[in-house]
Coordinates of C-alpha atoms in Angstrom, one line a residue:
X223 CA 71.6 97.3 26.6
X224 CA 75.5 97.7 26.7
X225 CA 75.6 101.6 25.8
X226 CA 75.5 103.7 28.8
X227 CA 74.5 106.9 26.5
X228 CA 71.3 104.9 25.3
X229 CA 70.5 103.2 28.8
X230 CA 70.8 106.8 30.7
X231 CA 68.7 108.6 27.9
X232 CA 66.0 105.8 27.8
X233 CA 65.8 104.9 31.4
X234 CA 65.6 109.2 32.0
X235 CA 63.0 109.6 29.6
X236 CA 60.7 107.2 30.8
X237 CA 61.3 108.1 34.3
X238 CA 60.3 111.8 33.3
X239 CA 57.5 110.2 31.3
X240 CA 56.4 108.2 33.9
X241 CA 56.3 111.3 36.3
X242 CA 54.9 113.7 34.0
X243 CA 52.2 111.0 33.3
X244 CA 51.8 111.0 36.9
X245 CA 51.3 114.5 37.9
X246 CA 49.0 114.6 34.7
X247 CA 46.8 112.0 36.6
X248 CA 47.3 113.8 40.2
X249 CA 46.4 117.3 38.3
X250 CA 43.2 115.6 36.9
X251 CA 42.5 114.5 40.6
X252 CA 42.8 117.6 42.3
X253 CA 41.2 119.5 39.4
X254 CA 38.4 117.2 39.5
X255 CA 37.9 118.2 43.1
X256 CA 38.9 122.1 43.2
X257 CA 36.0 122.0 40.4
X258 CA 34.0 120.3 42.9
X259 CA 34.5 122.2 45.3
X260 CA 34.0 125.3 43.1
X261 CA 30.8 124.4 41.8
X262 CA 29.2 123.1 45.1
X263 CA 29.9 126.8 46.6
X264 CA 28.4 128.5 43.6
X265 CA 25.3 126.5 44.2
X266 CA 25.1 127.3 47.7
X267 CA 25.5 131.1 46.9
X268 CA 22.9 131.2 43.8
X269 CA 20.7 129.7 46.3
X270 CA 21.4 132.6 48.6
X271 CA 21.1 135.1 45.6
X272 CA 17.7 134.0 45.0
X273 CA 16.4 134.3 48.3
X274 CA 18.0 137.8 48.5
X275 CA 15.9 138.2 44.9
X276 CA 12.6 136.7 45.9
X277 CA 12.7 138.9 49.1
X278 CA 12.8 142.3 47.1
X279 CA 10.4 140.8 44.4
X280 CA 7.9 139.7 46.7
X281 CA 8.2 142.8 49.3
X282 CA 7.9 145.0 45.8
X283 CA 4.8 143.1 44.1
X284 CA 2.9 141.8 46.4
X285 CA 3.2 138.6 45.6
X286 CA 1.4 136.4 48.6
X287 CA 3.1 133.1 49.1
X288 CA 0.1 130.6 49.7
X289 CA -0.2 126.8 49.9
X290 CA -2.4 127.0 46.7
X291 CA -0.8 129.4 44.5
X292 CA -2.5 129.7 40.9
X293 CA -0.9 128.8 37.7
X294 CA -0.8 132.6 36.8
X295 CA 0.9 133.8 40.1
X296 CA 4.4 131.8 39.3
X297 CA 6.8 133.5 38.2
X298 CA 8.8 132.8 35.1
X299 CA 12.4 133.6 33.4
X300 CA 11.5 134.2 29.9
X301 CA 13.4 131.6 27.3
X302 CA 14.3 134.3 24.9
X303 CA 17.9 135.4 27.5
X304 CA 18.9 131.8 26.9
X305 CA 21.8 131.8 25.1
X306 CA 22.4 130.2 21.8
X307 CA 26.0 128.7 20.2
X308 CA 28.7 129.3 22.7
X309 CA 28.1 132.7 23.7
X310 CA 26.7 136.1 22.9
X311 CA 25.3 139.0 24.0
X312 CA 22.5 137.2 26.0
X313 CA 24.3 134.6 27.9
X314 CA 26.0 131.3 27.6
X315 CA 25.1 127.8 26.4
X316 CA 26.2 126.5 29.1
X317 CA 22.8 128.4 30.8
X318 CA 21.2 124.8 29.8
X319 CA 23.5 122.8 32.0
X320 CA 22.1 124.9 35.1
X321 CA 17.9 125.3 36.7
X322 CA 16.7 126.2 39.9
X323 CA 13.2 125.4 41.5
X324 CA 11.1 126.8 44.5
X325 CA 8.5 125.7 45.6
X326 CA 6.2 127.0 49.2
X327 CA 7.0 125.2 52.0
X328 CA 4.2 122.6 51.1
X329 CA 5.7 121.9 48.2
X330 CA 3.5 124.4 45.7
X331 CA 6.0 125.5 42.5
X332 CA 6.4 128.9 43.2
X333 CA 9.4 129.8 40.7
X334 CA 11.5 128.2 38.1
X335 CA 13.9 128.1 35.4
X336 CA 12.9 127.9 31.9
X337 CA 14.7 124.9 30.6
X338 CA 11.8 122.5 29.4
X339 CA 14.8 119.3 29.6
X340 CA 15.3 119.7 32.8
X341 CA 12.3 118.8 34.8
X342 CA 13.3 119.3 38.9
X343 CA 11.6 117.3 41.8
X344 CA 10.3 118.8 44.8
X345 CA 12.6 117.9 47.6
X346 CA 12.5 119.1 51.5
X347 CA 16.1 117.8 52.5
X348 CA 18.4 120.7 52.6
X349 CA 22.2 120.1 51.4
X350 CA 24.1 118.8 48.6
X351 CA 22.9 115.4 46.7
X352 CA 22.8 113.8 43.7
X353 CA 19.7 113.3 40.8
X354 CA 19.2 111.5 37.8
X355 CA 16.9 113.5 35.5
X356 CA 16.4 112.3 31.8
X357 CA 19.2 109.8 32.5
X358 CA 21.9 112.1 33.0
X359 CA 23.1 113.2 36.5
X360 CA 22.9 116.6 38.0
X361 CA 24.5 118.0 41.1
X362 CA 21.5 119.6 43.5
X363 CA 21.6 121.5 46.6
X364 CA 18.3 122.2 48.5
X365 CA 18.0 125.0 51.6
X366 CA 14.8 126.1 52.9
X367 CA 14.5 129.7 53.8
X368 CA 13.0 130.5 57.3
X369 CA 12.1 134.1 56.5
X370 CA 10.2 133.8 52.8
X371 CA 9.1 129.9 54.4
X372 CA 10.1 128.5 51.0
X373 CA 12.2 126.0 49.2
X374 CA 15.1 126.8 47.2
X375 CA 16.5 123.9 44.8
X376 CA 19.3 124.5 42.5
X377 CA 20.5 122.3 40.2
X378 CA 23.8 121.5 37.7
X379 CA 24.6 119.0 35.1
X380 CA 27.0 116.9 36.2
X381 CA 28.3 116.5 32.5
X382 CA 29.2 120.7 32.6
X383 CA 31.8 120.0 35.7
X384 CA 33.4 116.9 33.7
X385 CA 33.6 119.3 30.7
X386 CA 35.4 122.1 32.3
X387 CA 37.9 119.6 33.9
X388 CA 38.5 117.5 30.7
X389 CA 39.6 121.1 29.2
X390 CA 41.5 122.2 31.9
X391 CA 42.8 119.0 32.7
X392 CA 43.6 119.1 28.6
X393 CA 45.5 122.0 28.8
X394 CA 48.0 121.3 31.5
X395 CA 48.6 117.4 29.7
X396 CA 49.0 119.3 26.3
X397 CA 51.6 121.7 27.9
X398 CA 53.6 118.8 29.3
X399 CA 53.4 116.5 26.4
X400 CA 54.8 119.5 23.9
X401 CA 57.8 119.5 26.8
X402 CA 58.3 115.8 26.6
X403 CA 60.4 116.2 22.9
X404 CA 62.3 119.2 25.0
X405 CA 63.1 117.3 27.6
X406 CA 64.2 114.4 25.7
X407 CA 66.8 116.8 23.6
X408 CA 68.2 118.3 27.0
X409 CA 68.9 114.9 28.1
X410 CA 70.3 113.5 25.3
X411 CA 72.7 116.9 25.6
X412 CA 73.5 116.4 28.9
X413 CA 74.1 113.0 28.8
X414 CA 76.3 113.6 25.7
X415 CA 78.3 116.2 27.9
X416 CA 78.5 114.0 30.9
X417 CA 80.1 111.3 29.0
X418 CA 82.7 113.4 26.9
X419 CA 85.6 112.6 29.7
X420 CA 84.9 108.9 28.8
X421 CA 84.9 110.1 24.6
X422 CA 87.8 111.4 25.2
X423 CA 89.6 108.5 26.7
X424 CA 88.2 106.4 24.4
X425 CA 89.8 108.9 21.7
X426 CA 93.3 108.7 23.6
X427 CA 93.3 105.3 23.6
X428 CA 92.3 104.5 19.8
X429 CA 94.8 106.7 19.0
X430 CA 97.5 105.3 20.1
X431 CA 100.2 102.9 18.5
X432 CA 100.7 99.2 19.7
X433 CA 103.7 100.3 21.9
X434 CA 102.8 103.7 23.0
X435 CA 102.3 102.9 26.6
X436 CA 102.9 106.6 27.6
X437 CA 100.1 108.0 30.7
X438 CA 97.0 109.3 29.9
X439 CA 97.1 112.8 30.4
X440 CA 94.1 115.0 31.4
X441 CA 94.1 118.7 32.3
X442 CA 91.1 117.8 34.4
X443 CA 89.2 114.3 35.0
X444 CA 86.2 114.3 37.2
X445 CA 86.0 112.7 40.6
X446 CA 84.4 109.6 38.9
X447 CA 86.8 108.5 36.1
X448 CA 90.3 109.7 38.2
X449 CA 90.5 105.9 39.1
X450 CA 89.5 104.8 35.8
X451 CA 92.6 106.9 34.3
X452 CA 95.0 106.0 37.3
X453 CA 94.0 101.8 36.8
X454 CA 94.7 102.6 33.2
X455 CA 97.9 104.5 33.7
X456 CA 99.0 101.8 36.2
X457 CA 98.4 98.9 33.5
X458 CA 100.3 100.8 30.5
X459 CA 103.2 101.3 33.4
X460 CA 102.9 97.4 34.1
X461 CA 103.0 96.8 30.9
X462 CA 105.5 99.3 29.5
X463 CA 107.9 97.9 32.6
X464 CA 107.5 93.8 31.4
X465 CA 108.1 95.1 28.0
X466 CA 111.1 96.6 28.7
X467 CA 112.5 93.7 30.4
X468 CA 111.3 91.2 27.6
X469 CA 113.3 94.0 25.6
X470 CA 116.2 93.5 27.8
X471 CA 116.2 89.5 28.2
X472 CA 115.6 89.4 24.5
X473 CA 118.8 91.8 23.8
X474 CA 120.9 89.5 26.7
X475 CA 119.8 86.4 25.0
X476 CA 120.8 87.4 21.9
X477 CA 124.2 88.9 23.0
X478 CA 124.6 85.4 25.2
X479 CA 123.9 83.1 22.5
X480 CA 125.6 84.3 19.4
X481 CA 128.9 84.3 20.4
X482 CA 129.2 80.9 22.0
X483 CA 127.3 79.6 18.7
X484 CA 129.9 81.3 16.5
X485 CA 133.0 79.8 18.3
X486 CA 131.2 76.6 18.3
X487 CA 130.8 76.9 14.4
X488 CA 134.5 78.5 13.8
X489 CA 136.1 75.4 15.7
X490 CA 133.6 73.2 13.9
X491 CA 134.9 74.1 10.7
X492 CA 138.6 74.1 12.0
X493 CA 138.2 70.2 12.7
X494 CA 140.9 68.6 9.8
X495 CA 138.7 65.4 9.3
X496 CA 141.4 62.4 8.0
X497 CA 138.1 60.0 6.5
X498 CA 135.0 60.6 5.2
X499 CA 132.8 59.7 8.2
X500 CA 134.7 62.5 10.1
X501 CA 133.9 65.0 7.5
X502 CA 130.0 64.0 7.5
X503 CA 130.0 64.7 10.6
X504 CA 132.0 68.1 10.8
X505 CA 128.8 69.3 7.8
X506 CA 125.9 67.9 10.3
X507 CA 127.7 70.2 13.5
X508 CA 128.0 73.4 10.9
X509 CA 124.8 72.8 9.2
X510 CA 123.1 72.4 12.3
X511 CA 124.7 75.2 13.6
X512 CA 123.3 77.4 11.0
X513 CA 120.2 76.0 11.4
X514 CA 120.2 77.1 15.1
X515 CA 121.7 80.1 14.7
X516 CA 118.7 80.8 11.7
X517 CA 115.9 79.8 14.2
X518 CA 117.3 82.4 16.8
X519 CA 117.3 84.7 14.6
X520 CA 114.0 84.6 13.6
X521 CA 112.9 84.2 17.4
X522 CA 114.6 87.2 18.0
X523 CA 113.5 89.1 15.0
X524 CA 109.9 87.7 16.1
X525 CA 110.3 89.1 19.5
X526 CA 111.2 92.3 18.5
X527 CA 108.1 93.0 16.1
X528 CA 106.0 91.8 18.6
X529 CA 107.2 94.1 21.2
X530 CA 109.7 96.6 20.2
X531 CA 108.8 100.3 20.1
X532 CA 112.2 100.7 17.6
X533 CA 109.3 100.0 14.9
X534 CA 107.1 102.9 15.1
X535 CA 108.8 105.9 13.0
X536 CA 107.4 105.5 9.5
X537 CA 109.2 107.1 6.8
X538 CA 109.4 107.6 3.3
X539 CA 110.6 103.9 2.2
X540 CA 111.0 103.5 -2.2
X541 CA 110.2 100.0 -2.6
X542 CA 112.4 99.2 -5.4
X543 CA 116.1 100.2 -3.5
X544 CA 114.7 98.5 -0.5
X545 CA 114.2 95.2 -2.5
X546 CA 117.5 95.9 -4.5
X547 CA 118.8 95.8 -1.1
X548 CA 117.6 92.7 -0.4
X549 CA 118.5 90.7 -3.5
X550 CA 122.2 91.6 -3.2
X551 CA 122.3 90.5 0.7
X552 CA 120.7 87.1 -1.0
X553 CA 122.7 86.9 -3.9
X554 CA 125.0 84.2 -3.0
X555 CA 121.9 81.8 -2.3
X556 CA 120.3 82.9 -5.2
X557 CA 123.1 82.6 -7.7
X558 CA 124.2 79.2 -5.8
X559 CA 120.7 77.2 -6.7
X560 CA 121.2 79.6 -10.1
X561 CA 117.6 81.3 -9.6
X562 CA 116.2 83.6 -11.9
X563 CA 115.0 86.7 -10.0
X564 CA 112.9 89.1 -12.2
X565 CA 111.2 92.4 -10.4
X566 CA 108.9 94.7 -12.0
X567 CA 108.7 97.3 -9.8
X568 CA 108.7 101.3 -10.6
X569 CA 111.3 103.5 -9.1
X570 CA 109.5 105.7 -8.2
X571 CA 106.9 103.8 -6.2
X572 CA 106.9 104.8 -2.1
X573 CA 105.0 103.8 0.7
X574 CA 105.3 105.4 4.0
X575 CA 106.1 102.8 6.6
X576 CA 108.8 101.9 9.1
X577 CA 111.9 100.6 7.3
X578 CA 112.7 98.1 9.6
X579 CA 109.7 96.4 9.5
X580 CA 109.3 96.4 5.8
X581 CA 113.3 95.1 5.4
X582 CA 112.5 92.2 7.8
X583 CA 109.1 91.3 6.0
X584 CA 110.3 91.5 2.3
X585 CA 113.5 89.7 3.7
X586 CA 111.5 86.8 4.7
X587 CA 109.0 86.7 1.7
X588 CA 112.2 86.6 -0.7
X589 CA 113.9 83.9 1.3
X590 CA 111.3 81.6 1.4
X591 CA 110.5 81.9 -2.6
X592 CA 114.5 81.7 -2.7
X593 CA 114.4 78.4 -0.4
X594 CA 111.8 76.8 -1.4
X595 CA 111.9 77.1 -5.5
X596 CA 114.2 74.1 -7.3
X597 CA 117.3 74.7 -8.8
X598 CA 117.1 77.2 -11.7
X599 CA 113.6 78.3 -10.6
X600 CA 111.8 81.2 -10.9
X601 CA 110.9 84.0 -8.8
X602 CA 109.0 87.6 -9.4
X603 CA 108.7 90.6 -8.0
X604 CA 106.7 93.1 -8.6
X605 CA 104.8 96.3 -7.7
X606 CA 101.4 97.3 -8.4
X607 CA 100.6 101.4 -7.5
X608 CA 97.0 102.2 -7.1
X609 CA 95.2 105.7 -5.9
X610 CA 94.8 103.7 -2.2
X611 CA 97.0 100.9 -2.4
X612 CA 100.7 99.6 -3.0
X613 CA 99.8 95.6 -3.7
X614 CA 103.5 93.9 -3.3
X615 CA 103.5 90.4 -4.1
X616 CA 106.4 87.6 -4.4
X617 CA 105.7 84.6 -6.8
X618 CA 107.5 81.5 -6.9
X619 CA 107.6 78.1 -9.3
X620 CA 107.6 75.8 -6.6
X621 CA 105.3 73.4 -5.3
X622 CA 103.4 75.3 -3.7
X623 CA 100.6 74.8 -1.3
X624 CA 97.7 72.9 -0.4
X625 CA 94.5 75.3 0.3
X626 CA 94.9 73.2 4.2
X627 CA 98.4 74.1 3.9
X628 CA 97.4 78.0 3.5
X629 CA 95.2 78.2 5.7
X630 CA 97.8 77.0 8.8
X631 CA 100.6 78.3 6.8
X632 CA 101.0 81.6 9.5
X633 CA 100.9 79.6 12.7
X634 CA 104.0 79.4 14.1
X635 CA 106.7 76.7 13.2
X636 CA 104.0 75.1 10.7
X637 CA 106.1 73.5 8.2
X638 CA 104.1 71.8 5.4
X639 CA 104.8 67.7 4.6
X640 CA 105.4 68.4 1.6
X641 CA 108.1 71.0 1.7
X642 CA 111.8 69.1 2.5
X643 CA 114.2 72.2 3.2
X644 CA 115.7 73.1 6.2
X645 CA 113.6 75.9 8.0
X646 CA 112.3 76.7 11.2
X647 CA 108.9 77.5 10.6
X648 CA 108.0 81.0 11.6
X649 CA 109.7 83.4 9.0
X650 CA 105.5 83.8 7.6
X651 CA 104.7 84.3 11.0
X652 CA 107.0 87.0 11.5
X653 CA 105.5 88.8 8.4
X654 CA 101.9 88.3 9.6
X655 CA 102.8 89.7 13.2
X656 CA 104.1 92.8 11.4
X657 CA 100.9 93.1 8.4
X658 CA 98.9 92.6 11.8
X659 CA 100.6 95.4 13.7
X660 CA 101.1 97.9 10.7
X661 CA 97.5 97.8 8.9
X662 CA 98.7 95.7 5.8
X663 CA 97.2 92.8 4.1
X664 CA 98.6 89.6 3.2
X665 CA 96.8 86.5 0.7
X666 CA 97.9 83.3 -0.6
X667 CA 97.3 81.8 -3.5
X668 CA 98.1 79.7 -6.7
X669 CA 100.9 81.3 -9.0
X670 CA 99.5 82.4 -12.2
X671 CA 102.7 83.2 -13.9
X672 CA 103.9 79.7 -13.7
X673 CA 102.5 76.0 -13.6
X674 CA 103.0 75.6 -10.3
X675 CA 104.1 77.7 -7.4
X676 CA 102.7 80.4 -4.6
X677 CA 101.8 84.0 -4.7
X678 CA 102.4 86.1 -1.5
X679 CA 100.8 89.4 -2.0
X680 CA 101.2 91.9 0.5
X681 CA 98.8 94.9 0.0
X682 CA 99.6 98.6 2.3
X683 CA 97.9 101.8 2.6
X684 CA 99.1 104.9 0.0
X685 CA 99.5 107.2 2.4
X686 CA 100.7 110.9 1.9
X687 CA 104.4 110.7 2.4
X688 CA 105.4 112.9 5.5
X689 CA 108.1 115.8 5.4
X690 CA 111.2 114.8 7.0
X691 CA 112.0 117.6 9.7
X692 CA 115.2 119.0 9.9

């Protein structure tokens, strides 16, 4: 189970279950024996009720107690007090779970209940025990009376004590099963509450850019997440701190490395060859110095989208100027191969992004249709508006790529057999860093505007542009 929500709600409810389910079984024990208990006494003291009864009645009628009393002499409850249904004016039905016996102290019936199912045996041990009558059990007790010299059997149905402790036993299971549902929606609240510090980090966090590396900040944490927070706020400083100095070395580097590469390239072209050899050789050193220079641009660009926090205000960028831009800084490669560069794009079409980022992808889309098209090819721009999309795609009449080629094409300094112009391999893996780290998409696929060739389309969010402040 890997959410602690569920796991504390589940693993509470059963617990409760389990104990609820235990005291229900503990209650049902002691009730069982509290009814016992009950029951046992109230035998004891109707036995002592009808001594106390037989006394007066005897004393009153007259009634000699002999070994040989007649038929006619016993004395009888009539059967019309017993009770019918559940209750009423007469008595209760549960009259018929109870019956007494006495009998003379030789064992002559003396007095009895009415109940014809219940049929009681003479018995001249005194205390508690139990009988089987009719196949169902009764609870007796049996005392002899010194001072009436008779025996005093009182009986109950077994079956009446299990009854009353089934219902009460009902009652206090069906109160603590109706709480059960409660219970379960006070936990689930509680636990709800108890986790919002870690909903709330969790919210923090989401909602944070790639490079905002800023503390946590909490007007109160408890006890139990404070070093959660403090490991977290430690990591983002970490972090912040070896970006900033990959920030630094990268910005060094860059100020090391161009200016040596320059001079190298201005006394380069300086050299006055006197032969042809000479002169091949002055192109290799300035071509490969471009080259160079090219390939540390495009590390350093690279660096920078991977960790440069320059790259998070977005603005309102229209998509048309910024490509206009674009085409003129490329115009001298694209009128040198004599490209024809068409763009279908609407002026008034915006997205809200971070120009920067945007101006390095497009910048690297266009150069590689530019680079990689034959002389007097083709290329196409254009810009499709949609209620939740801005799809920008770059198409090309070159020769395009292989679907193995595409799907390695974003890996860095991939350059495809087929393709025979200089490069260094990670100008598409620049865009893809940036469509990665700005929410856009990016496909590949065959041109259909000309026989051969590649579409790059480049789809981003139509967000709601935001107000510039002041």
């Amino acid at each position: 189970m890997n959410s602690i929500r569920a796991y504390l709600t589940i693993t509470l409810v059963i617990g409760i279950g389990l104990a609820i389910a235990a005291s229900i079984a503990m209650s049902y024990q002691r009730i069982t024996h509290e009814t016992e208990e009950l029951y046992d006494a109230e035998l004891a003291q109707i036995s002592r009720v009808l001594e106390a009864v037989l006394s007066i009645e005897f004393e009153f009628t007259g009634v000699h107690i002999s070994e040989t009393t007649h038929e006619k002499q016993k004395l009888v409850i009539s059967p019309e007090i017993i009770a019918e249904g559940e209750y009423n004016k007469d008595g209760h039905k549960y009259e018929k779970k109870l019956a007494f016996q006495v009998w003379s102290r030789k064992g002559v019936p003396l007095l009895g209940s009415s109940n014809n199912d219940v049929s009681l045996s003479f018995s001249n041990e005194p205390g508690y025990s139990y009988e089987t009558i009719d196949d169902k059990a009764w609870r007796t007790f049996v005392r002899y009376s010194d001072t009436l010299s008779i025996w005093i059997k009182v009986s109950q149905s077994v079956e009446i004590r299990e009854d009353v402790t089934h219902k009460i036993a009902s009652v206090n299971a069906s109160i603590l099963l109706i709480l059960l549902p409660v219970i379960f929606i006070l936990i689930t609240l509680i636990v709800r509450k108890g986790l919002a510090p870690l909903n709330e980090i969790n919210r923090q966090i989401s909602l944070r850019g790639n490079n905002n590396l800023t503390p946590l900040n909490f007007t109160s944490v408890p006890n139990e997440l404070q070093q959660i927070v403090g490991s977290i706020n430690h990591l983002m400083s970490s972090l912040g701190a070896a970006i900033e100095r990959q920030r630094r070395f990268t910005g060094n580097a860059a100020h090391e490395l161009r200016t040596p590469l320059a001079a190298i390239k201005v006394h380069a072209q300086n050299m006055h060859p006197d032969n042809e050899r000479l002169k091949n050789i002055q192109d290799h050193i300035v071509s490969g110095i471009d080259k160079l220079t090219h390939l540390f641009n495009q590390l350093v660009t690279l660096s920078q989208a991977e960790c440069s926090q320059v790259y998070d205000k977005k603005e309102a960028v229209n998509v048309n100027d910024l490509v206009c831009e674009i085409t003129t800084e490329l115009s001298a490669a694209i009128n040198k191969k004599q490209i024809s560069l068409t763009t279908h794009i609407d002026e008034n079409i915006k997205v809200q992004a971070n120009r920067e980022k945007l101006s390095i992808l497009l910048r690297n889309l266009i150069d590689n249709a530019v680079k990689y098209v034959p002389d007097q090819g083709k290329v196409t721009i254009n810009a499709e508006l949609s209620d939740t999309r801005v799809n920008l795609s770059v198409s090309d009449n070159g020769i395009g790529l292989s679907q193995e080629q595409k799907a390695h094409v974003f890996e860095r300094f991939y350059r495809a057999s087929s393709q025979d112009m200089d490069g260094c391999g990670i100008g598409l893996s620049i865009v893809k860093e940036i469509c990665d780290s700005s929410g856009y998409s990016i496909a590949l696929s065959d041109t259909e505007r000309y026989q051969t060739g590649l579409t790059v389309t480049v789809g981003m969010p139509n967000e709601p542009m935001a107000t510039d402040n002041p």
